[in-house]
Structures are given as structure tokens and as C-alpha cells.
PDB file of C-alpha atoms in Angstrom:
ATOM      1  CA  UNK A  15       0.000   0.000   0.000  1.00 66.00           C
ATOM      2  CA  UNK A  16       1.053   3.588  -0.626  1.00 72.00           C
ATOM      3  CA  UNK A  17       1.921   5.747   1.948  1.00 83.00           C
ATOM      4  CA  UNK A  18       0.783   9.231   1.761  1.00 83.00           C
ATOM      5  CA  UNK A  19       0.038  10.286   5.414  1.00 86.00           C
ATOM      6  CA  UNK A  20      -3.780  10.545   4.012  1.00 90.00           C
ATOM      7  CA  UNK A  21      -5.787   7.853   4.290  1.00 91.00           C
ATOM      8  CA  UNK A  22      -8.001   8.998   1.188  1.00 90.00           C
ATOM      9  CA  UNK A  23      -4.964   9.710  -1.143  1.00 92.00           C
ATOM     10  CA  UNK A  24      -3.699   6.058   0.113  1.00 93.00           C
ATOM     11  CA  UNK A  25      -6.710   4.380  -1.188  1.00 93.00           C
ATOM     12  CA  UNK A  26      -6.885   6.028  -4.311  1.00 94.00           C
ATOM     13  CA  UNK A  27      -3.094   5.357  -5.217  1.00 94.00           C
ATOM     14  CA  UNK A  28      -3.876   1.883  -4.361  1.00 95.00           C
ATOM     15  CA  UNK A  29      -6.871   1.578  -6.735  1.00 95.00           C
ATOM     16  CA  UNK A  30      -4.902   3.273  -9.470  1.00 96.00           C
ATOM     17  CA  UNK A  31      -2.001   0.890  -9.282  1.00 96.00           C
ATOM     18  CA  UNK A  32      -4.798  -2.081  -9.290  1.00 96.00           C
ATOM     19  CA  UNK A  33      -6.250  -0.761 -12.525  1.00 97.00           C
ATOM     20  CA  UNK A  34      -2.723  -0.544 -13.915  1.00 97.00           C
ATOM     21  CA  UNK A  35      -1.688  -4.188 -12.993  1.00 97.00           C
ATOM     22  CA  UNK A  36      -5.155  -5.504 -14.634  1.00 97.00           C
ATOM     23  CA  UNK A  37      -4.455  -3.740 -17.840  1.00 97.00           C
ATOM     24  CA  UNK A  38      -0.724  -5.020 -17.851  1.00 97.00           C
ATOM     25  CA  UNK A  39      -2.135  -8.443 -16.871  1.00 96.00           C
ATOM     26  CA  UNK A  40      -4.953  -8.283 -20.175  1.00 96.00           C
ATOM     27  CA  UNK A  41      -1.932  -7.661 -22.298  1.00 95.00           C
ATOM     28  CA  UNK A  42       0.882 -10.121 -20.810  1.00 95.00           C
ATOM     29  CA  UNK A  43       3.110  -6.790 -20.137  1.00 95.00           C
ATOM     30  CA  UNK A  44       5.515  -7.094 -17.721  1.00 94.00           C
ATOM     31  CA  UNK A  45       5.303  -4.282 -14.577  1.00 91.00           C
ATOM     32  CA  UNK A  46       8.463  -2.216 -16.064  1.00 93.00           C
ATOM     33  CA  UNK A  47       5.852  -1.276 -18.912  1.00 93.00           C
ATOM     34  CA  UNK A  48       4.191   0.799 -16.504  1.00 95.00           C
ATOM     35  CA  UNK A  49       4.340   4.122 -18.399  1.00 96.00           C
ATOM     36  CA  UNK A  50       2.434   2.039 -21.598  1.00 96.00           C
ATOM     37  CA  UNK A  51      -0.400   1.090 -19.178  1.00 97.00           C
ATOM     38  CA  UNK A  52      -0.884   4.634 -18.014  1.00 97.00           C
ATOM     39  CA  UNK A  53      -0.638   5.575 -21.778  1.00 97.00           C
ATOM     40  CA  UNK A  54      -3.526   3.276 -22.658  1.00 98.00           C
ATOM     41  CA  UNK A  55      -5.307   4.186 -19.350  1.00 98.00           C
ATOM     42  CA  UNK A  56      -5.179   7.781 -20.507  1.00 98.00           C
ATOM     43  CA  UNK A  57      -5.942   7.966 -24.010  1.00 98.00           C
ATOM     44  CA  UNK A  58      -9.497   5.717 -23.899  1.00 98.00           C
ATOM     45  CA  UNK A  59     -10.037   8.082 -21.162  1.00 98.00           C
ATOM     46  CA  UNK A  60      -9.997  10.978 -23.317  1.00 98.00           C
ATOM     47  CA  UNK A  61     -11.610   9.236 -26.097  1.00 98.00           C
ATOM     48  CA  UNK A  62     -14.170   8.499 -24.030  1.00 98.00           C
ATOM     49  CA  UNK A  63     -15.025  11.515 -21.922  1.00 98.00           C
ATOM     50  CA  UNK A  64     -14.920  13.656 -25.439  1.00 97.00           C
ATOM     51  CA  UNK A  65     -17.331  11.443 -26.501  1.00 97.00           C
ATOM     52  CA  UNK A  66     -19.509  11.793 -23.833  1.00 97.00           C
ATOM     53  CA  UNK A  67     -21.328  15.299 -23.193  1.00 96.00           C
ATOM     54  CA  UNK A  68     -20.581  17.139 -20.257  1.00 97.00           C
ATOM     55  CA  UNK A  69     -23.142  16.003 -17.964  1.00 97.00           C
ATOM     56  CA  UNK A  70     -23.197  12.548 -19.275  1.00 97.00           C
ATOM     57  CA  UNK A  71     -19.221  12.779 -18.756  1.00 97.00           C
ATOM     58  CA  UNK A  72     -19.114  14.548 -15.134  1.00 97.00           C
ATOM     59  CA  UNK A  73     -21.418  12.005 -13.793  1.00 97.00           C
ATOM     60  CA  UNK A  74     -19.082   8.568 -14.924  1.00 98.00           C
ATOM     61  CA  UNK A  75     -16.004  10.619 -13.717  1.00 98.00           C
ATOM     62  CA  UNK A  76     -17.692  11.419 -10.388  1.00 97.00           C
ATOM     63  CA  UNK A  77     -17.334   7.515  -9.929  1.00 96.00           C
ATOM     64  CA  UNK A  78     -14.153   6.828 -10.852  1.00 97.00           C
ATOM     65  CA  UNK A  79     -10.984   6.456  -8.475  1.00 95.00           C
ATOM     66  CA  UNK A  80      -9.819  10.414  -7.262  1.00 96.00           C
ATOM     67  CA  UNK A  81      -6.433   9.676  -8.780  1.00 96.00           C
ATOM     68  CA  UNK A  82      -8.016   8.357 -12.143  1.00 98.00           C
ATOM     69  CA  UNK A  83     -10.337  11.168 -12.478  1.00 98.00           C
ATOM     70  CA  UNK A  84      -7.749  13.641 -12.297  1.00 97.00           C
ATOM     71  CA  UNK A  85      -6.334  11.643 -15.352  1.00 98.00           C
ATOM     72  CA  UNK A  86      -9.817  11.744 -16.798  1.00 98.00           C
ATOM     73  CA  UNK A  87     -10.214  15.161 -16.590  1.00 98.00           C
ATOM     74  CA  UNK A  88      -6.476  16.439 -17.351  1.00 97.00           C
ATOM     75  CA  UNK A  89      -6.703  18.601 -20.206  1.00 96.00           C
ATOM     76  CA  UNK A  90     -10.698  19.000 -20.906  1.00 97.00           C
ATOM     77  CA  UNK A  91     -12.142  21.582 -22.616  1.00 96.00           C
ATOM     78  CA  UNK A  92     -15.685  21.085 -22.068  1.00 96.00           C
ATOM     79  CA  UNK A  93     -16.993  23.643 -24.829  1.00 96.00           C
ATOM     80  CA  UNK A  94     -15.631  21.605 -27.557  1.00 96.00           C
ATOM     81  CA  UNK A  95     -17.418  18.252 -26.620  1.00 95.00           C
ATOM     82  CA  UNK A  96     -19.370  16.367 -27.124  1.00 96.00           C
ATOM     83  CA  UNK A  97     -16.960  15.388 -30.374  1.00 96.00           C
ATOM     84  CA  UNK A  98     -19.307  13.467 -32.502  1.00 94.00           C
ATOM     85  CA  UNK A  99     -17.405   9.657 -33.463  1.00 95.00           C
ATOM     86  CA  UNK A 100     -18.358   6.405 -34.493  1.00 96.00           C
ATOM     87  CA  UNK A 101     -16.031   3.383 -33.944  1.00 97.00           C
ATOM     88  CA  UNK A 102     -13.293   4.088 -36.259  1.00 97.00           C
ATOM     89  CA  UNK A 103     -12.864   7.439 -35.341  1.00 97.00           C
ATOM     90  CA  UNK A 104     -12.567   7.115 -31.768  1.00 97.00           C
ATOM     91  CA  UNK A 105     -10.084   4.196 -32.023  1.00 97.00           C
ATOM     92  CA  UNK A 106      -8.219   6.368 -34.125  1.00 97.00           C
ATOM     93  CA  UNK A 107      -8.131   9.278 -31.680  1.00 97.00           C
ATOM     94  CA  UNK A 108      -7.072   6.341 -29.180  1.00 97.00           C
ATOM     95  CA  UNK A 109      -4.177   5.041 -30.938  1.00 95.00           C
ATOM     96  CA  UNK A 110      -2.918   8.823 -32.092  1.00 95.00           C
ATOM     97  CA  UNK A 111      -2.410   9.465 -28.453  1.00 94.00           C
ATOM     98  CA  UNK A 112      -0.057   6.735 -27.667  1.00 94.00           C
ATOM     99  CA  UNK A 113       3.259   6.872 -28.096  1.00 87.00           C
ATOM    100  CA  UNK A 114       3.797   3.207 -28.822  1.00 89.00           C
ATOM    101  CA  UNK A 115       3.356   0.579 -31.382  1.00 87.00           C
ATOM    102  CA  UNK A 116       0.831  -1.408 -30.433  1.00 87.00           C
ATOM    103  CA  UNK A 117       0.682  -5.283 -30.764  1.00 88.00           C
ATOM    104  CA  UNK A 118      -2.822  -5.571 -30.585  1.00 92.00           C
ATOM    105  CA  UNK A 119      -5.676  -4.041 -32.317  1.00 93.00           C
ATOM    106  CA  UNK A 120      -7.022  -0.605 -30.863  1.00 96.00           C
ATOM    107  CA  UNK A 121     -10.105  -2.525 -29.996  1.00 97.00           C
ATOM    108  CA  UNK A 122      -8.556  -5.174 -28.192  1.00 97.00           C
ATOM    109  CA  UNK A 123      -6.763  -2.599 -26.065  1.00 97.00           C
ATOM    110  CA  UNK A 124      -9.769  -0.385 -25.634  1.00 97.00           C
ATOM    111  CA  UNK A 125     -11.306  -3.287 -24.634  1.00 97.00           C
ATOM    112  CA  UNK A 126      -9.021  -4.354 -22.016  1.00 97.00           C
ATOM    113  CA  UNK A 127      -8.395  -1.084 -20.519  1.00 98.00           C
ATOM    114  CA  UNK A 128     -12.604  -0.403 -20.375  1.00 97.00           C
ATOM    115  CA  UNK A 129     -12.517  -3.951 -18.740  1.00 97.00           C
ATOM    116  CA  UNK A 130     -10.082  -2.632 -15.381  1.00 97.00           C
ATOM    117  CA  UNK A 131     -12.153   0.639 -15.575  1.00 96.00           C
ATOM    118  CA  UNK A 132     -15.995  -0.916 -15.224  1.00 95.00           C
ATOM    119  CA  UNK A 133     -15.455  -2.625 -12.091  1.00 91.00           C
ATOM    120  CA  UNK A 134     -15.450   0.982 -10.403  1.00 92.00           C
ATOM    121  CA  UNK A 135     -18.620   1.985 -12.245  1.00 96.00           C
ATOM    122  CA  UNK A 136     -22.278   1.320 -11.239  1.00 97.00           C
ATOM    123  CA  UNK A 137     -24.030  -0.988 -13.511  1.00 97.00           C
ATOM    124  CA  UNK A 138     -26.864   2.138 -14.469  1.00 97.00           C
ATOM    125  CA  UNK A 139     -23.915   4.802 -15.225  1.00 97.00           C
ATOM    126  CA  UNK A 140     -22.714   2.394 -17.882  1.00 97.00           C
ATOM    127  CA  UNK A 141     -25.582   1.699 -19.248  1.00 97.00           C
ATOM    128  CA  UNK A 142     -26.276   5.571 -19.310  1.00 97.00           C
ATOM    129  CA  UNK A 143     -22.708   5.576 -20.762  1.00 97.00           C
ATOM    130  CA  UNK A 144     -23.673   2.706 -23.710  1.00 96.00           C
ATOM    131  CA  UNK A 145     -26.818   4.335 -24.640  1.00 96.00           C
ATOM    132  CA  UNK A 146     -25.055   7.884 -24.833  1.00 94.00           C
ATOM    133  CA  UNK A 147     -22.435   6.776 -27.727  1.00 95.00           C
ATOM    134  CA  UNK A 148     -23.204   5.238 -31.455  1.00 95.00           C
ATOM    135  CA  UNK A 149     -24.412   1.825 -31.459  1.00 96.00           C
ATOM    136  CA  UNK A 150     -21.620   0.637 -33.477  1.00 96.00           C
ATOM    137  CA  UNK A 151     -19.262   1.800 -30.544  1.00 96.00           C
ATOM    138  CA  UNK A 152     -21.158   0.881 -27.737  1.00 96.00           C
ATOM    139  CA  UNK A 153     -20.658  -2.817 -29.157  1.00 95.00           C
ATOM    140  CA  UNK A 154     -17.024  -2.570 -27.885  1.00 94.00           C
ATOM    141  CA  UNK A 155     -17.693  -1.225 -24.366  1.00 94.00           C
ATOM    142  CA  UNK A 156     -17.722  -4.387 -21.805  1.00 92.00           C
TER     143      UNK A 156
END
């Protein structure tokens, strides 16, 4: 466990790092590719909360980890969003904001890194989250 002195920041360290192990676990990566999990962490983020409008957005961030929605919301301009995109162009946006080549397709790692994420959501925000984005890319969220 982390040691902050804060019990709050603690926990939310601790959930971070979980979320990080499970998406280097999905994609066999080893722990010293830390900095690629946080990569893929942050960019479906970002795909995702563009996606979304504001209120729609604000309300799945509101239940994510405190360390992960600082993540989530690093770099938002709300006044530009909600950025209309079907599949293709929101794995696109994914894979232009990481800085590696991936092995897998974009929607295998979306998938995997949406997979770590939903266990901190409430079964009715996804849904509200599904039914908010294209059909043909709510087919890819878990």
C-alpha cells in the first residue's frame, strides 16, 4: 500500500495501481511497462469523456478512483465536446495518443483497458454511458 500520510490519497493510489496491474495483466506486459499502461489508461479516457457530453461525462467521472479522475479530466475543454465519433474514429483518436506501437488491435486494447475501468462503475452509469455513444461503438464497451 502507498503511503501518503492521508488515508483517502492512500486508497486512491492503491486503486490506481490495481487498474494498472489488470491492464498489464490483459496484455501479458511485464510491470516495467508501466508508463504504456498509463498511456492506454489515458488515451481511452480521453476518447471516451470527449465522446460523452458534459453532464453525461461529469457524472461517470464522479465515480471513478480520485487519482483516475484527475487523469480523466487532465486537459478538458468542455466547450468543444461532445466530439461526434463512431467506432473508427474514436479508435483512431485512441491510438494517435499513444506513443507506442501497439501489438494488438485498438479494440482489443480499448477493450481491455474499459474492462479494469468498469469494475469501479455502477451498472446504471454504464448503461447511461452505452446508450449515450453510437451503437456501433457501444458494441465494444464491456
Amino acid at each position: 500500500m502507498a503511503e501518503t500520510g492521508y488515508a483517502p490519497f492512500n486508497r486512491t493510489v492503491d486503486k490506481t495501481n490495481r487498474v494498472l496491474r489488470e491492464i498489464e495483466e490483459a496484455h501479458g506486459w511485464t510491470p516495467e511497462r508501466r508508463n504504456q499502461s498509463y498511456a492506454a489508461l489515458r488515451a481511452v479516457l480521453h476518447a471516451l469523456r470527449d465522446r460523452l457530453t458534459v453532464d453525461e461525462s461529469a457524472q461517470l467521472a464522479a465515480q471513478l478512483p480520485l487519482l483516475i479522475r484527475g487523469v480523466y479530466y487532465d486537459g478538458w475543454r468542455p466547450s468543444t465536446v461532445p466530439v461526434k465519433a463512431h467506432r473508427k474514429e474514436f479508435l483512431d483518436r485512441v491510438s494517435c495518443e499513444l506513443a507506442f506501437e501497439l501489438q494488438e488491435s485498438e479494440e482489443d486494447l480499448v477493450k481491455k483497458v474499459l474492462h479494469a475501468l468498469r469494475k469501479h462503475i455502477s451498472d446504471g452509469e454504464w448503461e447511461d454511458v452505452k446508450s449515450t455513444v453510437p451503437k456501433d461503438l457501444a458494441s465494444i464497451l464491456p
